mmCIF file of C-alpha atoms in Angstrom:
data_model
loop_
_atom_site.group_PDB
_atom_site.id
_atom_site.type_symbol
_atom_site.label_atom_id
_atom_site.label_comp_id
_atom_site.label_asym_id
_atom_site.label_seq_id
_atom_site.Cartn_x
_atom_site.Cartn_y
_atom_site.Cartn_z
ATOM 1 C CA GLY A 276 69.055 88.847 72.254
ATOM 2 C CA GLU A 277 72.273 90.618 72.490
ATOM 3 C CA GLN A 278 73.591 89.845 69.202
ATOM 4 C CA ASN A 279 70.307 91.013 67.371
ATOM 5 C CA ALA A 280 70.409 94.413 69.526
ATOM 6 C CA ARG A 281 73.927 95.131 68.430
ATOM 7 C CA LEU A 282 73.182 94.540 64.936
ATOM 8 C CA ASP A 283 70.129 96.546 64.915
ATOM 9 C CA ALA A 284 72.247 99.170 66.654
ATOM 10 C CA LEU A 285 74.569 98.953 63.822
ATOM 11 C CA LEU A 286 71.785 99.396 61.434
ATOM 12 C CA ALA A 287 70.386 102.470 63.142
ATOM 13 C CA ILE A 288 73.929 104.070 62.918
ATOM 14 C CA MET A 289 73.803 103.165 59.261
ATOM 15 C CA THR A 290 70.758 104.936 58.412
ATOM 16 C CA THR A 291 71.986 108.273 59.348
ATOM 17 C CA LEU A 292 75.879 108.240 59.303
ATOM 18 C CA GLY A 293 77.717 109.733 56.368
ATOM 19 C CA ASP A 294 80.184 106.836 56.300
ATOM 20 C CA THR A 295 83.250 108.014 54.434
ATOM 21 C CA CYS A 296 84.353 104.272 54.104
ATOM 22 C CA VAL A 297 81.148 103.834 51.796
ATOM 23 C CA LEU A 298 81.634 107.075 50.146
ATOM 24 C CA TYR A 299 85.258 106.204 49.134
ATOM 25 C CA ARG A 300 84.222 102.996 47.808
ATOM 26 C CA ALA A 301 80.848 103.327 46.396
ATOM 27 C CA GLY A 302 80.282 107.078 46.243
ATOM 28 C CA PRO A 303 77.060 109.106 47.254
ATOM 29 C CA ASP A 304 74.770 106.563 45.563
ATOM 30 C CA GLY A 305 76.440 103.717 47.399
ATOM 31 C CA LEU A 306 76.037 106.007 50.886
ATOM 32 C CA HIS A 307 72.141 106.333 50.013
ATOM 33 C CA ALA A 308 71.832 102.537 49.124
ATOM 34 C CA MET A 309 73.402 101.626 52.475
ATOM 35 C CA GLN A 310 71.274 104.113 54.493
ATOM 36 C CA ASP A 311 68.039 103.208 52.694
ATOM 37 C CA GLY A 312 68.637 99.508 53.108
ATOM 38 C CA ALA A 313 69.574 99.644 56.705
ATOM 39 C CA ARG A 314 66.213 101.713 57.252
ATOM 40 C CA ARG A 315 64.359 99.094 55.374
ATOM 41 C CA VAL A 316 65.730 96.208 57.483
ATOM 42 C CA LEU A 317 64.710 98.229 60.632
ATOM 43 C CA GLU A 318 61.307 98.950 59.303
ATOM 44 C CA ALA A 319 60.782 95.291 58.287
ATOM 45 C CA GLY A 320 61.255 94.354 62.218
ATOM 46 C CA GLY A 321 64.809 94.503 62.535
ATOM 47 C CA SER A 322 67.241 91.594 62.488
ATOM 48 C CA ALA A 323 65.310 89.406 64.733
ATOM 49 C CA SER A 324 62.368 89.006 62.420
ATOM 50 C CA LEU A 325 62.223 86.837 59.283
ATOM 51 C CA ALA A 326 61.412 89.705 57.289
ATOM 52 C CA GLY A 327 64.141 91.962 58.659
ATOM 53 C CA ARG A 328 66.605 89.041 58.164
ATOM 54 C CA ARG A 329 65.536 88.951 54.311
ATOM 55 C CA SER A 330 66.018 92.565 53.961
ATOM 56 C CA LEU A 331 69.278 92.404 55.615
ATOM 57 C CA HIS A 332 70.386 89.798 53.179
ATOM 58 C CA GLU A 333 69.345 92.007 50.396
ATOM 59 C CA LEU A 334 71.299 94.932 51.867
ATOM 60 C CA ASP A 335 74.396 92.521 52.196
ATOM 61 C CA GLN A 336 74.338 91.436 48.709
ATOM 62 C CA GLN A 337 73.880 95.003 47.556
ATOM 63 C CA LEU A 338 76.686 96.427 49.482
ATOM 64 C CA LEU A 339 79.011 93.470 48.382
ATOM 65 C CA SER A 340 78.094 94.273 44.846
ATOM 66 C CA LEU A 341 79.041 97.852 45.244
ATOM 67 C CA ASN A 342 82.341 97.027 47.152
ATOM 68 C CA ALA A 343 80.968 98.926 50.072
ATOM 69 C CA SER A 344 81.861 98.297 53.590
ATOM 70 C CA PRO A 345 80.188 100.426 56.482
ATOM 71 C CA GLY A 346 83.555 100.403 58.429
ATOM 72 C CA GLY A 347 82.687 104.122 59.836
ATOM 73 C CA ALA A 348 79.369 102.613 61.337
ATOM 74 C CA ALA A 349 81.161 99.683 62.557
ATOM 75 C CA ASP A 350 83.794 101.811 64.260
ATOM 76 C CA LEU A 351 81.341 103.725 66.025
ATOM 77 C CA LEU A 352 79.494 100.860 67.227
ATOM 78 C CA ALA A 353 82.755 99.377 68.698
ATOM 79 C CA ALA A 354 83.262 102.687 70.453
ATOM 80 C CA CYS A 355 79.684 102.553 71.926
ATOM 81 C CA LEU A 356 80.265 99.046 73.110
ATOM 82 C CA LEU A 357 83.668 99.961 74.618
ATOM 83 C CA ILE A 358 82.178 102.815 76.511
ATOM 84 C CA ASP A 359 79.494 100.678 77.711
ATOM 85 C CA SER A 360 81.821 98.009 79.042
ATOM 86 C CA LEU A 361 83.818 100.711 80.872
ATOM 87 C CA GLU A 362 81.033 102.422 82.653
ATOM 88 C CA PRO A 363 80.714 99.835 85.452
ATOM 89 C CA ALA A 364 84.500 100.267 86.366
ATOM 90 C CA LEU A 365 83.878 104.103 86.617
ATOM 91 C CA GLY A 366 80.856 103.711 88.930
ATOM 92 C CA TYR A 367 78.138 103.801 86.164
ATOM 93 C CA PRO A 368 75.423 101.164 85.814
ATOM 94 C CA SER A 369 75.884 99.122 82.613
ATOM 95 C CA ARG A 370 73.330 99.535 79.861
ATOM 96 C CA SER A 371 74.036 96.555 77.429
ATOM 97 C CA VAL A 372 73.289 97.325 73.689
#
């Protein structure tokens, strides 16, 4: 569904982004933990699968323990969703995330 697709898009961004929010709060080790954890969720089948949900819970707990929040990744996803919502008004067909 739409919610899982958006969550998986966030995770995909998290796998490669050098998120400065995470770097500031948790340093390079926290950034690698975020990237590797997001990759594990997607490799486990994404947020719609049981294994993916378990991996997502583990990532959430790890990031909470590091006081790390992937705010940069969330901002990028929000910008993508905004652009996607504006495209029909500009005459482009919508491609829901």
